[in-house]
Amino acid sequence: MLDKLNINAFISFGLGFILICLSEATETQVNYTAKPRVVLPPNYVKEIRPPSKKGSPVIVDFSIFVVDINSINVEDMDFRVDMFIHQRWHEPRLEIPDDIFEEGDDYVTLLPEVFENFWQPDPYFLNSKIAGYGSPYVASTSMLRNKGERDSKNFHLNKDLKIATLTHKFTSVTLYKNKTVRYAARMHAIIACQMEFQLYPMDIQVCPIHIESFSSNNQKVKLRWSDSGVTLNPELKLLQYNLGQPLQLEESDGYMPEKVGNFSRLTVYFRFERQIGHHLIQTFAPSSLVVMLSWFSFWLGLDAIPGRVTLLVTCMLTLVTMFTGADIPPVAYVKALDLWMAGCMLSVFAALAEFVVVKVLDVQYQYQVNRIPKVLPMRISNMEKGQCATVASWEGGAVRSRKATQTPTTPGQTSLQGNGGPPKPARRQSLLSVAWTDTDTGVEKIMWREIDKVSRAVFPILFFVFVLLYWPILLMKSS
């Protein structure tokens, strides 16, 4: 019996202890949820904006600290920015007792749950594709879990995009004695940017970020840049771009037909200047060397046909492979790099066409030389004695006999003329289309060899003229 009494007493004691703990926990929860009443008056309505002078909107000061900019995607025409955003406004309806401030401080940091009971402005990124709060990895993971997606790449390409307002968790709220509320949040966003690539790879992309009030028009809420405006992380470095500074800031009122009204808007312009060093090393310098390599074919005679053809075809294929494998934005219009590619390929193609021309001329030359029979030379002694002789001459493929007569010629020259007939050209003069004899030196000139000699100078001169026109024009347009 005593054992049963002891057990009952122990059970009663345990139940009483549990009830006491639960009651203390309930009181703690009540005190926690009652904290907002310390600074909020009984008649406070968070849906109503803070009172201001008649006809004047509530001023919300805005500032951004850019932590990082990455993933500048030329195919999707967007870029990702990680940043801290700060908003500040005056809330005169608050009742702030002095005992909530620590000694020597004029501000107190509130919990995010307390801030949910305050009036809040509702700015958002007008041109954002995706926006989130806190750590980019944590935010992306949570959104992937909600959508049932596990591949971050698929998430990036997902077209079911979200627009997040700028008041959420992963935030801090600071309340000052002068009843100023300061809101701060760490967030990331993928911002759409309409890029132009006519001057690629010397292009400069100007990408704005538009921040606008969503539901309150410019007569109720006005956004403005604070004194700090937009600041950049001093350690921020981009892979292929230089970020132009200072950043351009604008304040405007934009009309939104979807919302039927004018809304206050803030804009910051990021200027991304592409670095040319990568393309100089990977594209411009190698392609120039390939074009110069094709000029060596002009020093190779036609007896080295396999080597000459192999050199030119290899140069052409190298240029094609180089430009098709380059990281070029897939746009429909012509870019500056396309013009350079066209100039290089046209130069190599012209060298290949020049080889075809000189080969055809050489074939014609060999054919005409071989089809003319060798005629025994006449004895000059008989001509000098004035004797009649039969001269065999080739005219149109037929051989005919005629008397050779001596006609007056210039010193050092002898001309044969038929009886009353006009003077006939020598054998060398019948090959003027593919060969001729230099009157000054008496050396035979062959057409295809002369074309090769001229090409050795003409091709480099034309390419250097192209280079001298290409780069100054490109630099002037990009500046």
Coordinates of C-alpha atoms in Angstrom, one line a residue:
M1 CA 0.0 0.0 0.0
L2 CA 2.8 2.4 0.9
D3 CA 4.5 1.6 -2.4
K4 CA 1.3 2.5 -4.3
L5 CA 1.0 5.8 -2.4
N6 CA 4.6 6.7 -3.2
I7 CA 4.1 5.9 -6.9
N8 CA 1.0 8.1 -7.0
A9 CA 2.8 10.9 -5.2
F10 CA 5.7 10.7 -7.7
I11 CA 3.3 10.8 -10.6
S12 CA 1.4 13.8 -9.2
F13 CA 4.7 15.6 -8.7
G14 CA 5.8 14.9 -12.2
L15 CA 2.5 16.1 -13.7
G16 CA 2.7 19.2 -11.7
F17 CA 6.2 19.9 -12.8
I18 CA 5.2 19.4 -16.5
L19 CA 2.3 21.8 -16.1
I20 CA 4.5 24.4 -14.6
C21 CA 7.0 24.2 -17.5
L22 CA 4.2 24.4 -20.0
S23 CA 2.7 27.5 -18.3
E24 CA 6.2 29.2 -18.3
A25 CA 6.6 28.3 -22.0
T26 CA 3.2 29.8 -22.8
E27 CA 4.0 33.0 -20.9
T28 CA 7.3 33.2 -22.8
Q29 CA 5.5 32.8 -26.1
V30 CA 2.9 35.5 -25.1
N31 CA 5.7 37.8 -24.1
Y32 CA 7.5 37.2 -27.4
T33 CA 4.4 37.9 -29.5
A34 CA 3.5 40.9 -27.4
K35 CA 6.8 42.6 -28.1
P36 CA 5.5 44.5 -31.1
R37 CA 3.1 46.3 -28.9
V38 CA 6.0 48.0 -27.2
V39 CA 6.6 50.3 -30.3
L40 CA 3.3 50.1 -32.1
P41 CA 0.3 52.1 -30.9
P42 CA -3.0 50.3 -30.4
N43 CA -4.6 52.0 -33.5
Y44 CA -1.6 51.2 -35.8
V45 CA -2.6 49.7 -39.2
K46 CA 0.3 48.4 -41.2
E47 CA -1.6 48.6 -44.5
I48 CA -1.7 52.4 -44.2
R49 CA 1.4 54.3 -45.1
P50 CA 3.0 56.7 -42.6
P51 CA 1.4 60.1 -42.5
S52 CA 3.2 62.9 -44.4
K53 CA 2.5 66.5 -45.4
K54 CA -0.6 67.0 -47.5
G55 CA 0.1 65.9 -51.0
S56 CA 3.6 64.7 -50.4
P57 CA 4.6 61.0 -50.7
V58 CA 6.6 59.0 -48.2
I59 CA 10.3 59.2 -49.0
V60 CA 12.2 55.9 -49.1
D61 CA 15.9 56.2 -49.4
F62 CA 17.5 53.3 -51.2
S63 CA 21.1 52.1 -51.4
I64 CA 22.9 49.0 -52.8
F65 CA 26.2 47.4 -52.0
V66 CA 27.2 45.1 -54.8
V67 CA 29.1 42.0 -53.5
D68 CA 29.7 40.2 -56.7
I69 CA 28.7 40.1 -60.4
N70 CA 29.1 36.9 -62.3
S71 CA 27.6 34.7 -65.0
I72 CA 27.3 37.3 -67.7
N73 CA 25.5 35.1 -70.2
V74 CA 25.5 36.4 -73.7
E75 CA 23.2 33.7 -75.0
D76 CA 20.4 34.4 -72.5
M77 CA 21.4 38.1 -72.3
D78 CA 21.4 38.4 -68.5
F79 CA 23.8 38.6 -65.6
R80 CA 23.8 37.7 -61.9
V81 CA 24.4 40.1 -59.1
D82 CA 24.8 39.4 -55.4
M83 CA 24.2 42.4 -53.2
F84 CA 23.0 44.0 -50.0
I85 CA 20.1 46.3 -50.3
H86 CA 19.2 49.0 -47.7
Q87 CA 16.0 51.0 -47.4
R88 CA 15.3 53.8 -44.9
W89 CA 12.1 55.7 -44.2
H90 CA 10.5 57.7 -41.4
E91 CA 7.7 56.2 -39.3
P92 CA 6.2 58.9 -37.0
R93 CA 3.5 56.6 -35.6
L94 CA 5.9 54.5 -33.6
E95 CA 6.0 54.8 -29.8
I96 CA 9.5 54.1 -28.7
P97 CA 10.3 53.8 -25.0
D98 CA 13.9 54.7 -24.0
D99 CA 14.4 51.5 -22.1
I100 CA 14.6 49.4 -25.2
F101 CA 17.9 51.1 -26.3
E102 CA 21.2 50.0 -24.8
E103 CA 23.2 52.6 -23.0
G104 CA 25.0 54.8 -25.4
D105 CA 23.1 53.6 -28.5
D106 CA 20.5 55.5 -30.4
Y107 CA 19.2 52.4 -32.3
V108 CA 17.9 48.9 -31.6
T109 CA 17.8 45.9 -33.9
L110 CA 14.4 44.2 -34.2
L111 CA 13.6 40.7 -35.1
P112 CA 12.3 40.0 -38.6
E113 CA 9.0 38.7 -37.0
V114 CA 8.5 42.0 -35.4
F115 CA 9.1 43.8 -38.6
E116 CA 6.2 41.9 -40.2
N117 CA 3.8 44.1 -38.2
F118 CA 5.3 47.3 -39.6
W119 CA 4.3 49.2 -42.8
Q120 CA 6.7 48.3 -45.5
P121 CA 7.4 49.7 -49.0
D122 CA 7.2 47.2 -51.8
P123 CA 9.9 47.9 -54.4
Y124 CA 10.9 45.2 -56.8
F125 CA 13.4 44.6 -59.6
L126 CA 11.5 45.5 -62.8
N127 CA 13.8 43.7 -65.2
S128 CA 14.8 40.7 -63.0
K129 CA 14.3 37.1 -64.2
I130 CA 15.0 35.4 -60.8
A131 CA 15.5 37.0 -57.4
G132 CA 16.1 35.4 -54.0
Y133 CA 17.3 36.2 -50.5
G134 CA 20.2 35.1 -48.3
S135 CA 22.9 32.7 -49.5
P136 CA 22.6 32.0 -53.3
Y137 CA 23.2 28.3 -52.7
V138 CA 20.6 28.0 -49.9
A139 CA 18.0 30.0 -51.9
S140 CA 18.5 28.0 -55.0
T141 CA 18.4 24.7 -53.2
S142 CA 15.1 25.6 -51.4
M143 CA 13.5 26.7 -54.7
L144 CA 14.7 23.5 -56.4
R145 CA 13.2 21.4 -53.7
N146 CA 9.8 23.2 -53.9
K147 CA 9.7 22.7 -57.7
G148 CA 10.9 19.1 -57.5
E149 CA 14.0 19.9 -59.6
R150 CA 17.5 18.8 -58.7
D151 CA 19.6 20.0 -61.6
S152 CA 20.7 23.6 -61.1
K153 CA 21.3 24.0 -64.8
N154 CA 17.7 23.1 -65.5
F155 CA 16.6 25.5 -62.8
H156 CA 18.6 28.3 -64.5
L157 CA 16.9 27.5 -67.8
N158 CA 13.4 27.2 -66.2
K159 CA 11.1 29.7 -67.7
D160 CA 8.7 29.7 -64.7
L161 CA 10.6 32.7 -63.3
K162 CA 9.9 34.4 -60.0
I163 CA 10.0 38.1 -59.1
A164 CA 10.7 38.6 -55.4
T165 CA 9.8 41.7 -53.5
L166 CA 12.5 43.3 -51.4
T167 CA 11.1 42.6 -48.0
H168 CA 11.6 39.0 -46.8
K169 CA 13.6 36.9 -44.4
F170 CA 17.4 36.9 -44.3
T171 CA 17.0 40.5 -43.3
S172 CA 17.6 42.9 -40.4
V173 CA 15.6 45.8 -39.2
T174 CA 17.1 48.7 -37.2
L175 CA 14.9 51.2 -35.4
Y176 CA 16.4 54.6 -34.4
K177 CA 15.3 57.0 -31.7
N178 CA 14.2 59.6 -34.3
K179 CA 11.6 56.9 -35.5
T180 CA 13.6 56.1 -38.6
V181 CA 13.3 52.5 -39.8
R182 CA 16.3 51.0 -41.7
Y183 CA 15.8 47.7 -43.5
A184 CA 18.7 45.6 -44.9
A185 CA 18.7 42.3 -46.8
R186 CA 21.2 40.1 -48.6
M187 CA 19.9 38.9 -51.9
H188 CA 20.8 37.8 -55.4
A189 CA 19.1 38.4 -58.7
I190 CA 19.5 37.5 -62.4
I191 CA 18.9 40.7 -64.3
A192 CA 17.9 40.8 -68.0
C193 CA 20.0 43.0 -70.2
Q194 CA 19.4 43.8 -73.9
M195 CA 22.9 43.4 -75.3
E196 CA 24.3 44.6 -78.6
F197 CA 27.2 42.7 -80.3
Q198 CA 27.8 44.7 -83.5
L199 CA 31.3 45.7 -82.1
Y200 CA 32.1 42.2 -80.6
P201 CA 34.8 41.6 -79.3
M202 CA 35.2 45.4 -78.6
D203 CA 31.6 45.7 -77.5
I204 CA 30.5 47.7 -74.4
Q205 CA 27.3 46.5 -72.7
V206 CA 25.3 49.0 -70.7
C207 CA 23.0 47.0 -68.4
P208 CA 20.5 48.8 -66.2
I209 CA 18.8 47.6 -63.0
H210 CA 15.3 49.1 -62.6
I211 CA 13.8 49.3 -59.1
E212 CA 10.2 50.4 -58.9
S213 CA 7.4 50.5 -56.3
F214 CA 4.9 47.8 -57.1
S215 CA 1.6 48.9 -55.7
S216 CA 2.1 52.5 -54.4
N217 CA 2.2 55.1 -57.1
N218 CA 4.5 58.2 -57.1
Q219 CA 1.9 60.2 -55.2
K220 CA 2.1 57.8 -52.2
V221 CA 5.7 56.5 -52.2
K222 CA 8.8 58.1 -53.8
L223 CA 12.0 56.2 -54.1
R224 CA 15.3 58.1 -54.1
W225 CA 19.0 57.2 -53.9
S226 CA 20.7 57.8 -50.6
D227 CA 24.0 59.6 -50.3
S228 CA 25.9 56.3 -50.7
G229 CA 23.9 55.3 -53.8
V230 CA 25.4 52.1 -55.3
T231 CA 28.8 51.0 -54.1
L232 CA 30.9 48.2 -55.4
N233 CA 33.0 45.6 -53.6
P234 CA 36.6 46.9 -54.0
E235 CA 37.7 43.3 -54.5
L236 CA 35.2 42.7 -57.3
K237 CA 36.8 41.4 -60.5
L238 CA 35.2 40.2 -63.7
L239 CA 36.6 37.4 -65.9
Q240 CA 36.3 39.0 -69.4
Y241 CA 35.0 42.5 -68.6
N242 CA 36.1 45.8 -67.0
L243 CA 33.3 47.4 -64.9
G244 CA 33.2 51.1 -65.8
Q245 CA 33.0 53.6 -63.0
P246 CA 31.4 55.7 -61.7
L247 CA 28.0 54.1 -62.0
Q248 CA 25.3 56.2 -63.5
L249 CA 22.2 56.6 -61.2
E250 CA 18.8 57.9 -62.2
E251 CA 15.5 58.8 -60.5
S252 CA 12.4 58.9 -62.6
D253 CA 8.7 58.2 -62.7
G254 CA 7.7 55.5 -65.1
Y255 CA 4.2 55.0 -66.5
M256 CA 3.0 51.4 -66.2
P257 CA 0.0 50.7 -68.4
E258 CA -0.4 47.3 -66.7
K259 CA -0.9 49.1 -63.3
V260 CA -2.5 52.2 -64.8
G261 CA -0.4 54.9 -63.1
N262 CA 3.0 56.5 -62.7
F263 CA 5.3 54.8 -60.3
S264 CA 8.6 56.0 -58.7
R265 CA 11.6 54.3 -60.3
L266 CA 15.3 54.0 -59.5
T267 CA 17.8 53.0 -62.1
V268 CA 21.5 52.1 -61.9
Y269 CA 23.5 51.5 -65.1
F270 CA 26.4 48.9 -65.1
R271 CA 28.9 49.5 -67.9
F272 CA 30.6 46.2 -68.9
E273 CA 33.6 46.8 -71.2
R274 CA 34.9 43.6 -72.7
Q275 CA 38.6 42.9 -72.4
I276 CA 40.3 42.4 -75.8
G277 CA 43.4 40.6 -74.5
H278 CA 41.8 37.2 -74.6
H279 CA 40.7 37.6 -78.2
L280 CA 44.0 39.1 -79.3
I281 CA 45.8 35.9 -78.1
Q282 CA 43.2 33.4 -79.1
T283 CA 41.8 34.8 -82.4
F284 CA 43.4 37.9 -84.0
A285 CA 47.1 36.9 -83.6
P286 CA 46.7 33.3 -84.8
S287 CA 44.5 34.2 -87.7
S288 CA 47.0 36.9 -88.8
L289 CA 49.9 34.3 -88.7
V290 CA 47.8 31.9 -90.8
V291 CA 47.2 34.5 -93.4
M292 CA 50.9 35.3 -93.5
L293 CA 51.7 31.6 -93.8
S294 CA 49.6 31.5 -97.0
W295 CA 51.9 34.0 -98.6
F296 CA 54.7 31.5 -98.6
S297 CA 53.0 29.7 -101.5
F298 CA 54.0 32.5 -103.9
W299 CA 57.6 31.4 -103.4
L300 CA 56.9 27.8 -104.3
G301 CA 57.1 27.1 -108.0
L302 CA 54.6 25.0 -109.9
D303 CA 57.0 22.0 -109.7
A304 CA 55.9 21.8 -106.0
I305 CA 52.2 21.6 -106.6
P306 CA 51.4 19.1 -103.8
G307 CA 53.2 21.3 -101.2
R308 CA 51.5 24.5 -102.5
V309 CA 48.0 23.1 -102.5
T310 CA 48.5 21.4 -99.1
L311 CA 49.7 24.7 -97.6
L312 CA 46.8 26.8 -98.9
V313 CA 44.1 24.2 -98.1
T314 CA 45.5 23.7 -94.6
C315 CA 45.5 27.5 -94.0
M316 CA 41.8 27.7 -95.1
L317 CA 40.8 24.8 -92.9
T318 CA 42.7 26.2 -90.0
L319 CA 40.8 29.5 -90.3
V320 CA 37.4 27.8 -90.6
T321 CA 38.1 25.7 -87.5
M322 CA 39.4 28.6 -85.6
F323 CA 36.4 30.8 -86.2
T324 CA 33.7 28.1 -85.8
G325 CA 35.2 27.0 -82.5
A326 CA 35.4 30.6 -81.1
D327 CA 33.0 31.7 -78.4
I328 CA 31.0 34.0 -80.7
P329 CA 27.5 35.2 -79.7
P330 CA 24.9 33.5 -82.0
V331 CA 23.3 36.6 -83.4
A332 CA 21.8 37.2 -86.8
Y333 CA 23.5 40.5 -87.7
V334 CA 27.2 41.0 -88.7
K335 CA 29.7 41.5 -85.9
A336 CA 33.2 43.1 -86.0
L337 CA 34.7 39.7 -85.6
D338 CA 32.8 38.4 -88.6
L339 CA 34.4 41.1 -90.7
W340 CA 37.8 40.1 -89.5
M341 CA 37.1 36.5 -90.2
A342 CA 35.8 37.4 -93.7
G343 CA 39.0 39.4 -94.4
C344 CA 41.3 36.6 -93.4
M345 CA 39.4 33.9 -95.2
L346 CA 39.1 36.0 -98.3
S347 CA 42.9 36.6 -98.3
V348 CA 43.6 32.9 -98.1
F349 CA 41.0 32.1 -100.7
A350 CA 42.5 34.7 -103.1
A351 CA 45.9 33.0 -102.7
L352 CA 44.3 29.7 -103.6
A353 CA 42.6 31.3 -106.6
E354 CA 45.9 32.8 -107.7
F355 CA 47.4 29.4 -107.7
V356 CA 44.7 28.1 -110.0
V357 CA 45.2 31.0 -112.4
V358 CA 48.9 30.6 -112.6
K359 CA 48.5 26.8 -113.1
V360 CA 46.1 27.4 -116.0
L361 CA 48.5 29.9 -117.6
D362 CA 51.4 27.4 -117.2
V363 CA 49.4 24.7 -119.0
Q364 CA 48.6 27.1 -121.8
Y365 CA 52.3 28.1 -122.1
Q366 CA 53.5 24.5 -122.2
Y367 CA 50.9 23.6 -124.8
Q368 CA 51.8 26.4 -127.1
V369 CA 55.5 25.8 -126.7
N370 CA 55.1 22.1 -127.6
R371 CA 52.8 22.6 -130.5
I372 CA 55.2 24.8 -132.5
P373 CA 57.7 22.7 -134.6
K374 CA 61.3 23.5 -134.5
V375 CA 62.4 25.2 -137.8
L376 CA 65.9 24.9 -139.0
P377 CA 67.5 28.3 -138.9
M378 CA 68.3 29.9 -142.2
R379 CA 71.8 30.6 -143.0
I380 CA 72.5 34.2 -142.6
S381 CA 75.2 34.1 -145.2
N382 CA 72.6 33.3 -147.9
M383 CA 70.4 36.2 -146.7
E384 CA 73.3 38.6 -146.7
K385 CA 74.2 37.5 -150.3
G386 CA 70.6 38.3 -151.4
Q387 CA 70.1 34.8 -152.7
C388 CA 66.6 33.5 -152.9
A389 CA 65.8 31.0 -150.3
T390 CA 62.9 29.1 -149.1
V391 CA 61.9 30.0 -145.6
A392 CA 59.7 27.8 -143.6
S393 CA 57.4 29.7 -141.3
W394 CA 54.6 28.6 -139.0
E395 CA 51.4 30.5 -139.5
G396 CA 48.2 29.0 -138.2
G397 CA 49.5 25.5 -138.2
A398 CA 50.3 25.4 -141.9
V399 CA 53.8 25.6 -143.6
R400 CA 54.3 27.6 -146.7
S401 CA 57.3 28.6 -148.8
R402 CA 58.2 32.1 -149.8
K403 CA 61.2 34.1 -150.7
A404 CA 63.0 35.8 -148.1
T405 CA 63.9 39.4 -148.8
Q406 CA 66.0 41.7 -146.7
T407 CA 64.2 44.7 -145.5
P408 CA 65.6 47.7 -143.7
T409 CA 65.6 47.2 -139.9
T410 CA 67.0 48.9 -136.9
P411 CA 70.5 48.2 -136.1
G412 CA 71.1 44.7 -134.7
Q413 CA 67.8 43.4 -136.0
T414 CA 66.9 41.4 -139.1
S415 CA 63.4 41.1 -140.5
L416 CA 62.1 38.7 -143.1
Q417 CA 59.4 39.7 -145.4
G418 CA 57.6 37.9 -148.2
N419 CA 57.2 39.2 -151.7
G420 CA 55.1 42.3 -151.2
G421 CA 53.7 40.9 -147.9
P422 CA 53.5 42.6 -144.5
P423 CA 56.1 41.8 -141.9
K424 CA 55.4 38.7 -139.8
P425 CA 56.1 38.5 -136.1
A426 CA 58.7 36.2 -134.7
R427 CA 57.9 33.0 -132.9
R428 CA 58.2 34.6 -129.5
Q429 CA 55.6 37.2 -130.4
S430 CA 53.0 34.6 -131.1
L431 CA 53.0 33.7 -127.4
L432 CA 52.1 37.2 -126.0
S433 CA 49.2 35.8 -124.0
V434 CA 51.3 33.6 -121.8
A435 CA 54.9 34.8 -122.5
W436 CA 56.9 37.5 -124.1
T437 CA 60.5 38.8 -124.5
D438 CA 61.7 41.8 -122.6
T439 CA 62.9 44.3 -125.2
D440 CA 65.4 45.8 -122.8
T441 CA 67.1 42.6 -121.5
G442 CA 66.0 40.1 -124.1
V443 CA 65.0 37.7 -121.4
E444 CA 61.8 35.7 -121.8
K445 CA 59.0 36.6 -119.4
I446 CA 56.4 34.0 -118.5
M447 CA 53.0 35.2 -117.4
W448 CA 52.5 32.9 -114.4
R449 CA 55.9 33.6 -113.0
E450 CA 55.3 37.3 -113.2
I451 CA 51.9 37.0 -111.5
D452 CA 53.6 35.1 -108.6
K453 CA 56.2 37.9 -108.3
V454 CA 53.6 40.6 -108.2
S455 CA 51.4 38.6 -105.7
R456 CA 54.4 38.5 -103.2
A457 CA 54.0 42.3 -102.8
V458 CA 50.3 42.9 -103.6
F459 CA 48.8 40.4 -101.1
P460 CA 50.7 41.7 -98.0
I461 CA 50.0 45.3 -99.0
L462 CA 46.2 44.6 -99.3
F463 CA 46.1 42.8 -96.0
F464 CA 47.9 45.5 -94.2
V465 CA 45.6 48.1 -95.7
F466 CA 42.7 46.0 -94.4
V467 CA 44.3 45.9 -90.9
L468 CA 44.9 49.7 -90.9
L469 CA 41.3 50.4 -91.8
Y470 CA 39.8 47.7 -89.5
W471 CA 41.3 48.6 -86.2
P472 CA 41.0 52.5 -86.2
I473 CA 37.4 52.3 -87.3
L474 CA 36.6 49.6 -84.6
L475 CA 38.4 51.6 -81.9
M476 CA 36.5 54.8 -82.8
K477 CA 33.2 53.1 -82.8
S478 CA 33.8 51.4 -79.5
S479 CA 34.9 54.6 -77.8

